[in-house]
C-alpha cells in the first residue's frame, strides 16, 4: 500500500471519529438497540419472534380448543368462524394445534440451544486455553460430528436411545411407582433435546475457540496481562464482553435451526409424536392430501416458514447491530 | 503434492473410522434385537418349552454374546466385503438398496449443486456490487429465507402455488432420467437450501477483493466494469466459495431425504426416510455411513483442489 493512501485512510478514520464524537455518547448496547430498531427487516423479525414467544408462553390461554379435542361433526373442514383455520383429518382445531405446536417448537429450541451453548462454550474454552493437544483433540471431535449430516445423526441418536430410555423409565416406575415416570411423553422431548444438542454444539465450540484465539492477540489483553490481571479476570472482563456479540447472533440462528431440526425429526416420526402437536408431524400426517385439503399442509408449513424467517431476520439485524465495525450506519 | 494428499487422507480416514464407531455403538444401544425378530417369524412353529434354549443357541451361533470389541471387528470385516446387512422391513440387501437408488439422488444432487452455483455466484456478486442498496437487501434478505426453511415445507407450498393457484403444471412425479421437465421443480427446491450460504460467501469475498489495490489499479486504468469483475474480482473471490461445497453436499443429502417421497422419486433419500419411519436399523446405519463418506470425500476434494486455486497455500 502506498504512503499517500495510508495518509488518506488515516484522515478518513479521524474524520469518522470526529463525526462519532458529534453524536451523543452512547454505550455499546444503546448503540446496538438503535441500530437494530433502524433496520426494518429486524423489526419484522422482532415482532414475529415476540408473537412466537407469546404463543408459546400463553398457548393454553390463547388456543380456543385443546390439541386433542375432536369435533367429529366438523372433520377436515375449511376455515370457519368456529375453527379459524379449519379442522384436520380427525376434527381437531388447526389454529389450536398450531399454537400448541409453537409451544413444542419453542421448548425444544430453547433447551437444545441452552444445552449446546453450554457444551460448546466449555469445549471451545478448553480448545482455546488448554494448549495445542486439547485444541487438536477437540478439533478432531468437531470434525467427526460435523462429517455426518446433523439431521441424520440426530435421528440416529433419537431412534437408538429412545427405546432403552423409555423402558428404563418404565422399570423405575414399576419398581417404585415414582409418578414422574408414569407418563413417558416428556421423554420424547428429552431424547429430541439430547440428539439435537449433540449435533449443534460444534458450531459454538468453533466460534468460542476462534474468538479466544483472535482476541488474545489484541493489545488491550496484552496490556491487562502486563499489569498482572489474572487469566480468569481477563476472560470475564475482556474476552467475554467482546465475544458476546457473535455468540448472540449464532444463538438466534441456531434457535431457528433447532426449531427446523425438531420439525424435521417429528416429520420423520422420530421426534415429537402425535397426538402431541408439532408443526413437523402436522405436515407429515397431511402431506399426502395437499392437493385436496391444502390448508392442512399450508397452515403449519407457512407458520414454520414465517417463524424461521422472522428469527433469521432478527439474527441478521443483530449481526449488524452488535458489530461496531459494521458499515451499515444508523 | 503427494505428501499433502497423504496428510489429508490421514485426517479423513480416522474421521470415517470414528463415524463407524459412533454408528455401531448407537445401534448396539438400540432396541434392535435380530434374534427377537427371527423368533417373531417362527412364531407358533417352535416348541415353546425349548424356546429360551433356541434363542441362546442362535445368539451363540451369530456371535451376539461376544464382547463389544469382537462384534465390532467382525462388523468392520463384513463392511470391508461390502456387506451392509439385510433390512428388517422386506429382508432386502442394504447395499443393493443403496446402490440402486444412489445414482438417481447423485444426479439430482449434482444438478442441484450446479443450479445453486449458477444462481448463487451472480446473485452474491450483484449484492456486493450494489452493497447497502435495496438490491443488496432484497438478495440477502430473500435468500436468507431459504437458509432454514426445510424441503418438506418448501415443496408442498411451491406445489400448491404452481399446481393449485397458478395451474401451470401437473404434479411432477417419478423419475425418468435427469433431462425431463418434471425434474425442474425438485432440483430447484434442492438447490434453494444451500443457496444463501453460497450467496453470502460470494458477497463477502467480492466485498473483500473489491478494496484490493489491483482492483483499484484496474479501475484507474479505465477498464470496463464487467472486465474487472470477470478478470480480477471473480477469479479471486471464488476461491473461498469453494469451501462451501461441503455444506452444499450436506444440504443436498438432507434435502433429498424429504424430497424423494413427496415427488415419488426412487432415490437414496427415500430409502433413508422409510428406514427412519420403520426403525430399520441396518438401513439407517448404511444410509448414515454413505452420507458421511460423501461429506468426508467432498471436504477432502475441497482440501485437495484448494492449493491449485490459491497458490498462497502450500502443499505442505
Coordinates of C-alpha atoms in Angstrom, one line a residue:
Chain A
X1 CA 0.0 0.0 0.0
X2 CA 1.4 3.4 -0.9
X3 CA 2.1 6.1 1.6
X4 CA -0.5 8.5 0.3
X5 CA -3.3 6.0 0.7
X6 CA -2.2 5.3 4.2
X7 CA -2.4 9.0 4.8
X8 CA -5.9 9.3 3.3
X9 CA -7.3 6.3 5.3
X10 CA -5.9 7.8 8.5
X11 CA -7.6 11.1 7.6
X12 CA -10.9 9.2 7.0
X13 CA -10.5 7.5 10.3
X14 CA -10.1 10.7 12.2
X15 CA -13.0 12.3 10.4
X16 CA -15.1 9.3 11.4
X17 CA -14.0 9.7 15.0
X18 CA -14.9 13.3 15.0
X19 CA -18.3 12.5 13.5
X20 CA -18.9 9.9 16.2
X21 CA -17.9 12.5 18.8
X22 CA -20.5 14.8 17.4
X23 CA -23.2 12.1 18.1
X24 CA -24.5 11.8 21.6
X25 CA -22.3 9.5 23.7
X26 CA -23.9 6.1 23.8
X27 CA -23.0 2.7 25.3
X28 CA -22.4 -0.3 23.1
X29 CA -25.8 -1.7 24.0
X30 CA -27.7 1.6 23.4
X31 CA -26.0 1.8 20.1
X32 CA -26.9 -1.8 19.3
X33 CA -30.5 -1.2 20.1
X34 CA -30.8 1.9 18.0
X35 CA -29.1 0.1 15.1
X36 CA -31.5 -2.8 15.5
X37 CA -34.6 -0.6 15.5
X38 CA -33.4 1.3 12.5
X39 CA -33.5 -1.9 10.4
X40 CA -36.9 -2.6 9.0
X41 CA -36.3 -6.3 8.5
X42 CA -35.1 -6.8 12.0
X43 CA -38.2 -5.1 13.4
X44 CA -40.3 -7.6 11.4
X45 CA -38.2 -10.3 12.9
X46 CA -38.6 -8.9 16.4
X47 CA -42.4 -8.8 16.0
X48 CA -42.6 -12.4 14.7
X49 CA -40.2 -13.7 17.5
X50 CA -42.3 -11.9 20.1
X51 CA -45.5 -13.4 18.7
X52 CA -43.9 -16.8 18.8
X53 CA -42.8 -16.4 22.4
X54 CA -46.3 -15.1 23.4
X55 CA -47.9 -18.1 21.7
X56 CA -45.5 -20.5 23.4
X57 CA -45.9 -19.0 26.9
X58 CA -49.7 -18.3 26.9
X59 CA -50.7 -21.0 24.4
X60 CA -53.2 -22.8 26.6
X61 CA -55.0 -19.5 27.3
X62 CA -54.9 -18.3 23.6
X63 CA -55.9 -21.6 22.0
X64 CA -59.7 -22.0 21.8
X65 CA -59.5 -25.8 22.0
X66 CA -57.1 -28.4 23.4
X67 CA -54.7 -30.1 21.0
X68 CA -56.6 -33.4 21.2
X69 CA -60.2 -32.2 21.3
X70 CA -62.1 -33.6 18.3
X71 CA -65.1 -32.1 16.7
X72 CA -66.5 -35.1 14.9
X73 CA -69.3 -33.2 13.2
X74 CA -66.7 -31.0 11.5
X75 CA -63.9 -33.2 10.2
X76 CA -61.4 -31.7 7.6
X77 CA -63.5 -28.5 7.3
X78 CA -62.3 -25.3 5.6
X79 CA -61.6 -22.3 7.9
X80 CA -64.8 -21.0 9.5
X81 CA -66.0 -18.8 12.4
X82 CA -65.8 -21.7 14.9
X83 CA -62.5 -23.0 13.6
X84 CA -60.4 -20.1 12.4
X85 CA -58.0 -22.2 10.4
X86 CA -60.3 -25.1 9.8
X87 CA -60.1 -28.6 11.3
X88 CA -57.8 -31.5 10.5
X89 CA -58.5 -35.0 9.2
X90 CA -59.9 -36.2 12.6
X91 CA -61.7 -33.0 13.5
X92 CA -59.1 -31.2 15.7
X93 CA -59.0 -27.4 15.6
X94 CA -56.0 -26.4 13.4
X95 CA -55.5 -23.0 15.0
X96 CA -55.2 -24.5 18.4
X97 CA -52.8 -27.2 17.2
X98 CA -50.6 -24.6 15.6
X99 CA -50.4 -22.7 18.9
X100 CA -49.6 -25.9 20.8
X101 CA -47.0 -26.6 18.1
X102 CA -45.4 -23.2 18.8
X103 CA -45.1 -24.3 22.4
X104 CA -43.4 -27.6 21.4
X105 CA -41.0 -25.9 18.9
X106 CA -40.0 -23.1 21.4
X107 CA -39.5 -25.6 24.2
X108 CA -37.2 -27.8 22.1
X109 CA -35.4 -24.8 20.6
X110 CA -34.7 -23.2 24.0
X111 CA -33.5 -26.4 25.7
X112 CA -31.4 -27.5 22.7
X113 CA -29.8 -24.1 22.4
X114 CA -29.0 -23.9 26.1
X115 CA -27.5 -27.4 26.3
X116 CA -25.5 -26.9 23.1
X117 CA -24.2 -23.5 24.2
X118 CA -23.1 -24.9 27.5
X119 CA -21.2 -27.8 25.8
X120 CA -19.9 -25.6 23.1
X121 CA -18.6 -22.9 25.4
X122 CA -16.9 -25.4 27.7
X123 CA -15.2 -27.3 24.8
X124 CA -14.4 -24.1 23.0
X125 CA -12.7 -22.7 26.1
X126 CA -10.9 -26.0 26.5
X127 CA -9.7 -25.8 22.9
X128 CA -8.7 -22.1 23.3
X129 CA -7.0 -22.3 26.7
X130 CA -6.0 -26.0 27.1
X131 CA -2.9 -25.9 24.8
X132 CA -2.2 -27.5 21.5
X133 CA -3.1 -31.1 22.3
X134 CA -6.5 -30.2 23.8
X135 CA -7.1 -28.0 20.8
X136 CA -6.3 -30.7 18.2
X137 CA -8.4 -33.3 20.1
X138 CA -11.5 -31.0 20.2
X139 CA -10.9 -30.1 16.6
X140 CA -10.9 -33.8 15.6
X141 CA -14.1 -34.4 17.6
X142 CA -15.8 -31.5 15.9
X143 CA -14.7 -32.8 12.5
X144 CA -16.2 -36.2 13.3
X145 CA -19.5 -34.8 14.5
X146 CA -19.7 -32.5 11.5
X147 CA -19.0 -35.1 9.0
X148 CA -22.4 -36.7 9.4
X149 CA -25.4 -34.6 8.3
X150 CA -26.8 -33.1 11.5
X151 CA -30.3 -34.3 10.8
X152 CA -29.2 -37.9 10.2
X153 CA -27.0 -38.0 13.3
X154 CA -29.8 -36.6 15.5
X155 CA -32.2 -39.0 14.0
X156 CA -29.8 -41.9 14.6
X157 CA -29.3 -40.9 18.2
X158 CA -33.0 -40.4 18.7
X159 CA -34.0 -43.8 17.3
X160 CA -31.2 -45.6 19.2
X161 CA -31.5 -44.2 22.7
X162 CA -35.3 -43.7 22.8
X163 CA -36.4 -47.2 23.4
X164 CA -33.8 -48.0 26.1
X165 CA -34.6 -44.8 27.9
X166 CA -38.3 -45.4 27.8
X167 CA -38.1 -49.0 29.0
X168 CA -35.6 -47.8 31.7
X169 CA -38.2 -45.2 32.9
X170 CA -40.9 -47.9 32.9
X171 CA -38.8 -50.1 35.0
X172 CA -38.2 -47.3 37.5
X173 CA -42.0 -46.6 37.6
X174 CA -42.8 -50.3 38.1
X175 CA -40.3 -50.8 40.9
X176 CA -41.0 -47.7 43.0
X177 CA -44.1 -46.0 41.4
X178 CA -42.3 -42.7 41.1
X179 CA -45.1 -40.6 39.5
X180 CA -42.7 -38.7 37.2
X181 CA -42.1 -41.8 35.2
X182 CA -45.8 -42.7 34.7
X183 CA -46.1 -40.7 31.6
X184 CA -43.3 -41.0 29.1
X185 CA -44.2 -38.2 26.6
X186 CA -41.7 -35.9 28.2
X187 CA -39.0 -38.5 27.5
X188 CA -39.8 -38.0 23.8
X189 CA -38.8 -34.4 24.2
X190 CA -35.8 -35.3 26.3
X191 CA -34.5 -37.6 23.6
X192 CA -35.0 -34.9 21.0
X193 CA -33.1 -32.3 23.1
X194 CA -30.2 -34.7 23.5
X195 CA -30.0 -35.6 19.8
X196 CA -30.2 -32.1 18.7
X197 CA -27.8 -30.7 21.3
X198 CA -25.3 -33.3 20.3
X199 CA -25.3 -32.1 16.7
X200 CA -25.5 -28.4 17.4
X201 CA -22.6 -27.8 19.9
X202 CA -19.7 -27.9 17.4
X203 CA -20.8 -24.5 15.9
X204 CA -20.4 -22.8 19.3
X205 CA -17.2 -24.6 20.2
X206 CA -15.6 -23.4 16.9
X207 CA -16.9 -19.9 17.4
X208 CA -15.7 -19.6 21.0
X209 CA -12.3 -21.0 20.1
X210 CA -11.9 -18.6 17.2
X211 CA -12.9 -15.7 19.4
X212 CA -10.4 -16.7 22.1
X213 CA -7.6 -17.0 19.6
X214 CA -8.3 -13.8 17.8
X215 CA -9.0 -11.7 20.9
X216 CA -5.9 -13.0 22.7
X217 CA -3.7 -11.2 20.2
X218 CA -5.4 -7.8 20.9
X219 CA -3.3 -5.1 22.6
X220 CA -5.7 -4.4 25.4
X221 CA -5.5 -8.0 26.5
X222 CA -1.7 -7.8 26.4
X223 CA -1.9 -4.6 28.4
X224 CA -4.1 -6.2 31.0
X225 CA -1.7 -9.2 31.3
X226 CA 1.3 -7.0 31.6
X227 CA -0.2 -5.1 34.6
X228 CA -0.8 -8.5 36.2
X229 CA -4.6 -9.1 35.8
X230 CA -5.4 -12.7 36.4
X231 CA -6.4 -15.0 33.5
X232 CA -9.9 -15.5 34.9
X233 CA -10.5 -11.8 35.3
X234 CA -9.2 -11.2 31.7
X235 CA -11.6 -13.9 30.4
X236 CA -14.6 -12.4 32.3
X237 CA -13.9 -8.7 31.9
X238 CA -12.3 -8.5 28.4
X239 CA -12.8 -11.7 26.4
X240 CA -16.5 -12.4 27.3
X241 CA -17.9 -8.9 26.6
X242 CA -16.1 -8.8 23.3
X243 CA -17.1 -12.3 22.3
X244 CA -20.8 -12.0 23.3
X245 CA -21.9 -10.3 20.1
X246 CA -21.1 -13.1 17.7
X247 CA -22.4 -15.6 20.3
X248 CA -25.8 -13.8 20.5
X249 CA -26.0 -13.8 16.7
X250 CA -25.2 -17.5 16.5
X251 CA -27.7 -18.1 19.2
X252 CA -30.5 -16.6 17.2
X253 CA -29.6 -18.6 14.0
X254 CA -29.3 -21.9 15.9
X255 CA -32.6 -21.2 17.7
X256 CA -34.3 -21.3 14.3
X257 CA -32.3 -24.3 13.1
X258 CA -33.1 -26.2 16.2
X259 CA -36.8 -25.5 15.5
X260 CA -36.4 -26.8 12.0
X261 CA -34.5 -29.8 13.1
X262 CA -37.2 -30.6 15.7
X263 CA -39.9 -30.3 12.9
X264 CA -37.8 -32.5 10.6
X265 CA -37.4 -35.2 13.3
X266 CA -41.1 -35.0 14.0
X267 CA -41.9 -35.1 10.3
X268 CA -39.9 -38.4 10.1
X269 CA -41.9 -39.8 13.0
X270 CA -38.9 -39.8 15.4
X271 CA -39.2 -36.6 17.4
X272 CA -42.4 -35.4 18.9
X273 CA -45.1 -38.0 18.3
X274 CA -48.8 -37.5 17.7
X275 CA -51.2 -36.6 19.4
X276 CA -48.6 -34.1 20.7
X277 CA -48.7 -31.1 18.3
X278 CA -45.6 -30.3 16.4
X279 CA -45.5 -28.5 13.1
X280 CA -43.4 -31.2 11.7
X281 CA -45.8 -34.1 12.5
X282 CA -48.8 -31.9 11.4
X283 CA -47.2 -31.5 8.0
X284 CA -46.3 -35.2 7.8
X285 CA -49.7 -36.5 8.6
X286 CA -51.3 -34.4 5.9
X287 CA -48.7 -34.2 3.2
X288 CA -50.5 -36.8 1.1
X289 CA -53.6 -34.7 0.8
X290 CA -52.0 -31.4 -0.1
X291 CA -53.9 -31.3 -3.4
X292 CA -57.4 -31.6 -2.0
X293 CA -57.0 -30.3 1.6
X294 CA -54.3 -27.8 1.0
X295 CA -54.9 -25.8 4.2
X296 CA -54.0 -28.7 6.4
X297 CA -50.4 -28.6 5.0
X298 CA -50.3 -24.9 4.2
X299 CA -51.0 -23.7 7.7
X300 CA -48.2 -25.5 9.6
X301 CA -45.8 -25.1 6.7
X302 CA -46.4 -21.3 6.4
X303 CA -46.2 -21.0 10.2
X304 CA -42.8 -22.8 10.3
X305 CA -41.5 -20.8 7.3
X306 CA -42.7 -17.4 8.7
X307 CA -41.3 -18.1 12.2
X308 CA -37.9 -19.3 11.0
X309 CA -37.7 -16.4 8.5
X310 CA -38.6 -13.9 11.3
X311 CA -35.9 -15.3 13.7
X312 CA -33.4 -15.2 10.9
X313 CA -34.2 -11.6 10.1
X314 CA -33.7 -10.8 13.8
X315 CA -30.4 -12.6 13.8
X316 CA -29.3 -10.8 10.7
X317 CA -30.3 -7.5 12.3
X318 CA -28.4 -8.4 15.5
X319 CA -25.4 -9.3 13.4
X320 CA -25.2 -5.7 12.1
X321 CA -26.3 -4.1 15.4
X322 CA -23.8 -5.9 17.6
X323 CA -20.9 -5.4 15.3
X324 CA -19.5 -1.9 16.0
X325 CA -17.4 -2.2 12.8
X326 CA -20.4 -2.9 10.7
X327 CA -20.7 -0.5 7.7
X328 CA -24.4 -0.2 7.9
X329 CA -24.8 3.1 9.6
X330 CA -27.6 4.2 12.0
Chain B
X1 CA 1.8 -32.8 -3.5
X2 CA 1.8 -36.5 -2.6
X3 CA 2.7 -35.6 1.0
X4 CA -0.1 -33.2 1.2
X5 CA -2.6 -35.7 -0.2
X6 CA -1.4 -38.3 2.2
X7 CA -1.7 -35.9 5.0
X8 CA -5.3 -35.0 4.1
X9 CA -6.1 -38.7 3.8
X10 CA -4.6 -39.4 7.1
X11 CA -7.2 -37.0 8.6
X12 CA -10.1 -38.2 6.5
X13 CA -9.7 -41.9 7.3
X14 CA -9.7 -41.7 11.1
X15 CA -12.7 -39.4 10.9
X16 CA -14.6 -42.0 8.9
X17 CA -13.5 -44.7 11.3
X18 CA -14.8 -42.6 14.2
X19 CA -18.1 -42.3 12.4
X20 CA -18.2 -46.1 12.1
X21 CA -17.6 -46.4 15.9
X22 CA -20.3 -43.9 16.7
X23 CA -22.8 -45.6 14.3
X24 CA -22.0 -49.1 15.7
X25 CA -22.2 -48.0 19.3
X26 CA -25.5 -46.3 18.8
X27 CA -27.0 -49.4 17.2
X28 CA -25.7 -51.6 20.0
X29 CA -27.6 -49.3 22.4
X30 CA -30.6 -49.5 20.2
X31 CA -33.6 -51.9 20.8
X32 CA -32.9 -53.8 17.6
X33 CA -32.6 -57.4 18.5
X34 CA -32.2 -59.6 15.4
X35 CA -33.0 -62.8 17.4
X36 CA -36.3 -61.4 18.7
X37 CA -37.1 -60.6 15.0
X38 CA -36.3 -64.1 13.9
X39 CA -38.3 -65.6 16.6
X40 CA -41.3 -63.5 15.6
X41 CA -41.1 -65.0 12.2
X42 CA -41.1 -68.5 13.5
X43 CA -43.9 -67.7 16.0
X44 CA -46.0 -70.8 16.7
X45 CA -43.8 -73.3 14.9
X46 CA -41.2 -73.6 17.7
X47 CA -41.6 -75.7 20.8
X48 CA -42.3 -73.1 23.4
X49 CA -40.6 -75.1 26.2
X50 CA -37.3 -75.1 24.4
X51 CA -37.7 -71.5 23.3
X52 CA -35.0 -70.0 25.6
X53 CA -32.5 -72.7 24.6
X54 CA -33.1 -72.0 21.0
X55 CA -32.7 -68.2 21.4
X56 CA -29.5 -68.9 23.3
X57 CA -28.2 -71.1 20.6
X58 CA -29.0 -68.6 17.9
X59 CA -27.3 -65.9 19.8
X60 CA -24.2 -68.1 20.2
X61 CA -24.2 -69.0 16.6
X62 CA -24.4 -65.4 15.4
X63 CA -21.8 -64.3 17.9
X64 CA -24.2 -61.9 19.7
X65 CA -22.9 -63.0 23.1
X66 CA -19.4 -61.9 22.1
X67 CA -17.8 -58.8 23.6
X68 CA -18.3 -55.4 22.0
X69 CA -14.8 -55.4 20.6
X70 CA -15.2 -58.8 18.9
X71 CA -18.6 -57.8 17.4
X72 CA -17.2 -54.5 16.2
X73 CA -14.2 -56.1 14.5
X74 CA -16.5 -58.7 12.8
X75 CA -18.8 -55.9 11.6
X76 CA -15.9 -53.9 10.2
X77 CA -14.7 -57.1 8.4
X78 CA -18.2 -57.5 6.8
X79 CA -18.2 -53.8 5.8
X80 CA -14.9 -54.3 4.0
X81 CA -16.5 -57.0 2.0
X82 CA -19.4 -54.7 1.1
X83 CA -21.8 -56.5 3.4
X84 CA -24.1 -53.9 5.0
X85 CA -26.6 -56.5 6.2
X86 CA -30.2 -57.2 5.5
X87 CA -33.1 -54.8 6.0
X88 CA -35.6 -55.6 8.7
X89 CA -38.6 -54.5 6.6
X90 CA -38.7 -56.7 3.5
X91 CA -35.4 -58.6 4.1
X92 CA -33.5 -56.8 1.4
X93 CA -29.8 -56.5 0.9
X94 CA -29.0 -53.0 2.2
X95 CA -26.0 -52.5 -0.1
X96 CA -28.1 -53.3 -3.1
X97 CA -30.9 -50.9 -1.9
X98 CA -28.3 -48.1 -1.7
X99 CA -26.5 -48.9 -4.9
X100 CA -29.8 -49.0 -6.8
X101 CA -31.1 -45.7 -5.6
X102 CA -27.9 -43.7 -5.1
X103 CA -27.2 -42.8 -8.8
X104 CA -30.6 -41.1 -9.0
X105 CA -30.0 -39.0 -6.0
X106 CA -26.5 -38.3 -7.1
X107 CA -27.7 -36.9 -10.4
X108 CA -30.3 -34.8 -8.7
X109 CA -27.8 -33.5 -6.2
X110 CA -25.3 -32.7 -8.9
X111 CA -27.9 -30.8 -10.8
X112 CA -28.9 -29.0 -7.6
X113 CA -25.3 -28.1 -6.9
X114 CA -25.0 -26.7 -10.5
X115 CA -28.2 -24.6 -10.1
X116 CA -27.0 -23.3 -6.6
X117 CA -23.7 -22.2 -8.1
X118 CA -25.1 -20.7 -11.2
X119 CA -27.7 -18.7 -9.2
X120 CA -25.6 -18.1 -6.1
X121 CA -22.4 -16.6 -7.5
X122 CA -24.0 -14.0 -9.8
X123 CA -26.5 -13.0 -7.0
X124 CA -23.8 -12.7 -4.4
X125 CA -21.7 -10.7 -6.8
X126 CA -24.6 -8.4 -7.6
X127 CA -25.4 -7.9 -3.9
X128 CA -21.8 -7.0 -3.2
X129 CA -21.6 -4.5 -6.1
X130 CA -24.8 -2.9 -5.0
X131 CA -23.9 -3.0 -1.4
X132 CA -26.3 -1.3 1.0
X133 CA -28.9 -0.6 -1.7
X134 CA -32.3 -2.2 -2.0
X135 CA -30.9 -4.7 -4.5
X136 CA -28.4 -5.9 -1.8
X137 CA -31.1 -6.1 0.9
X138 CA -33.5 -7.9 -1.4
X139 CA -31.0 -10.6 -2.4
X140 CA -29.6 -11.1 1.0
X141 CA -33.0 -11.0 2.8
X142 CA -34.7 -13.0 0.1
X143 CA -32.2 -15.9 0.1
X144 CA -31.9 -15.8 3.9
X145 CA -35.5 -17.1 3.9
X146 CA -34.3 -20.4 2.4
X147 CA -31.5 -20.7 4.9
X148 CA -33.5 -22.8 7.2
X149 CA -36.9 -23.4 5.6
X150 CA -36.9 -27.2 5.1
X151 CA -37.7 -29.1 1.9
X152 CA -40.9 -30.6 3.4
X153 CA -42.2 -27.0 3.9
X154 CA -41.0 -25.6 0.6
X155 CA -42.1 -28.5 -1.6
X156 CA -45.8 -28.6 -0.7
X157 CA -46.0 -24.8 -0.7
X158 CA -44.5 -24.5 -4.2
X159 CA -46.6 -27.4 -5.4
X160 CA -49.7 -25.6 -4.2
X161 CA -48.6 -22.4 -5.8
X162 CA -47.8 -24.0 -9.2
X163 CA -50.4 -26.6 -9.4
X164 CA -53.4 -25.3 -7.4
X165 CA -53.1 -21.5 -7.7
X166 CA -51.3 -20.8 -10.9
X167 CA -52.3 -24.1 -12.5
X168 CA -49.3 -24.1 -14.9
X169 CA -48.1 -27.6 -14.3
X170 CA -49.1 -31.2 -13.4
X171 CA -47.8 -32.7 -10.3
X172 CA -44.3 -33.9 -11.1
X173 CA -43.9 -37.5 -10.0
X174 CA -41.4 -40.2 -10.5
X175 CA -38.0 -40.5 -12.3
X176 CA -37.3 -40.9 -16.0
X177 CA -33.8 -39.7 -16.1
X178 CA -32.3 -36.3 -15.5
X179 CA -33.3 -34.5 -18.7
X180 CA -37.1 -34.3 -18.1
X181 CA -39.2 -31.3 -17.3
X182 CA -40.6 -32.9 -14.2
X183 CA -37.1 -32.8 -12.7
X184 CA -37.0 -29.0 -12.7
X185 CA -39.1 -28.4 -9.6
X186 CA -37.3 -31.0 -7.4
X187 CA -33.9 -29.8 -8.5
X188 CA -34.8 -26.1 -7.8
X189 CA -36.2 -27.0 -4.4
X190 CA -33.0 -28.9 -3.6
X191 CA -30.9 -26.0 -4.8
X192 CA -32.6 -23.4 -2.7
X193 CA -31.5 -24.8 0.6
X194 CA -27.7 -24.3 0.3
X195 CA -28.2 -21.1 -1.9
X196 CA -28.0 -18.5 0.9
X197 CA -24.6 -19.8 2.0
X198 CA -23.1 -19.5 -1.5
X199 CA -24.7 -16.0 -1.9
X200 CA -23.3 -14.8 1.4
X201 CA -19.8 -16.2 0.9
X202 CA -19.6 -14.8 -2.6
X203 CA -20.8 -11.4 -1.4
X204 CA -18.3 -11.3 1.4
X205 CA -15.5 -12.4 -0.8
X206 CA -16.3 -9.9 -3.5
X207 CA -16.5 -7.1 -1.0
X208 CA -13.1 -8.0 0.3
X209 CA -11.5 -8.3 -3.1
X210 CA -13.1 -5.0 -4.1
X211 CA -10.9 -2.9 -1.8
X212 CA -7.7 -4.5 -3.1
X213 CA -5.1 -2.4 -4.8
X214 CA -5.0 -4.3 -8.0
X215 CA -8.8 -3.7 -8.5
X216 CA -8.2 0.0 -7.9
X217 CA -5.4 -0.1 -10.4
X218 CA -7.6 -1.8 -12.9
X219 CA -10.3 0.8 -12.4
X220 CA -7.9 3.6 -12.8
X221 CA -6.6 2.1 -16.0
X222 CA -10.1 2.6 -17.2
X223 CA -11.1 -1.0 -17.7
X224 CA -14.8 -1.7 -18.2
X225 CA -16.6 -2.8 -15.1
X226 CA -17.6 -6.3 -16.4
X227 CA -14.0 -6.9 -17.4
X228 CA -12.7 -6.0 -13.9
X229 CA -15.4 -8.3 -12.4
X230 CA -14.6 -11.3 -14.5
X231 CA -10.8 -10.9 -14.8
X232 CA -9.9 -9.6 -11.4
X233 CA -12.6 -9.9 -8.9
X234 CA -14.4 -13.2 -9.6
X235 CA -11.1 -15.1 -10.1
X236 CA -10.0 -14.3 -6.6
X237 CA -13.4 -14.1 -4.9
X238 CA -14.4 -17.6 -6.0
X239 CA -11.7 -19.3 -4.0
X240 CA -13.4 -19.1 -0.6
X241 CA -16.7 -20.0 -2.2
X242 CA -15.3 -23.5 -2.9
X243 CA -15.2 -24.1 0.8
X244 CA -19.0 -24.1 0.9
X245 CA -19.1 -27.3 -1.1
X246 CA -19.1 -29.5 2.0
X247 CA -22.1 -27.6 3.3
X248 CA -23.8 -27.8 -0.1
X249 CA -23.3 -31.6 -0.1
X250 CA -24.9 -31.9 3.3
X251 CA -27.8 -29.7 2.3
X252 CA -28.4 -31.8 -0.8
X253 CA -28.3 -35.1 1.2
X254 CA -30.7 -33.9 3.9
X255 CA -32.9 -32.3 1.3
X256 CA -33.3 -35.5 -0.7
X257 CA -34.5 -37.3 2.5
X258 CA -37.7 -35.3 2.3
X259 CA -37.8 -34.6 -1.4
X260 CA -38.0 -38.2 -2.7
X261 CA -41.2 -39.3 -1.1
X262 CA -43.0 -36.0 -2.0
X263 CA -42.1 -36.4 -5.6
X264 CA -42.2 -40.2 -5.7
X265 CA -38.5 -40.3 -6.7
X266 CA -36.9 -43.7 -6.1
X267 CA -33.8 -42.2 -4.6
X268 CA -31.4 -42.5 -1.8
X269 CA -33.3 -40.0 0.4
X270 CA -36.4 -42.1 0.1
X271 CA -34.6 -45.2 1.4
X272 CA -33.4 -43.1 4.4
X273 CA -36.8 -41.7 5.1
X274 CA -38.6 -45.1 5.1
X275 CA -35.8 -46.6 7.2
X276 CA -36.3 -44.0 9.9
X277 CA -40.1 -44.3 9.7
X278 CA -39.8 -48.1 10.0
X279 CA -36.9 -48.1 12.6
X280 CA -35.0 -50.2 10.1
X281 CA -31.6 -50.2 11.9
X282 CA -29.4 -51.9 9.3
X283 CA -30.6 -49.5 6.6
X284 CA -30.3 -46.5 8.9
X285 CA -26.7 -47.5 9.6
X286 CA -26.0 -47.9 5.9
X287 CA -27.5 -44.6 4.9
X288 CA -25.6 -42.7 7.7
X289 CA -22.3 -44.2 6.6
X290 CA -22.8 -43.5 2.9
X291 CA -23.8 -39.9 3.8
X292 CA -20.7 -39.5 6.0
X293 CA -18.5 -40.9 3.2
X294 CA -20.0 -38.4 0.7
X295 CA -19.3 -35.4 3.1
X296 CA -15.8 -36.5 4.0
X297 CA -15.0 -37.1 0.3
X298 CA -16.4 -33.6 -0.6
X299 CA -14.3 -32.0 2.1
X300 CA -11.2 -34.0 1.0
X301 CA -11.8 -32.8 -2.6
X302 CA -12.1 -29.2 -1.4
X303 CA -8.8 -29.6 0.5
X304 CA -7.1 -31.1 -2.5
X305 CA -8.2 -28.5 -5.1
X306 CA -7.8 -25.5 -2.8
X307 CA -4.0 -25.3 -3.3
X308 CA -4.5 -25.2 -7.0
X309 CA -6.8 -22.3 -6.8
X310 CA -4.9 -20.4 -4.2
X311 CA -1.1 -20.5 -4.8
X312 CA -0.5 -18.9 -1.4
X313 CA -1.5 -22.2 0.2
X314 CA 1.5 -24.5 0.1
X315 CA 1.1 -28.2 -0.3
X316 CA 2.9 -28.7 2.9

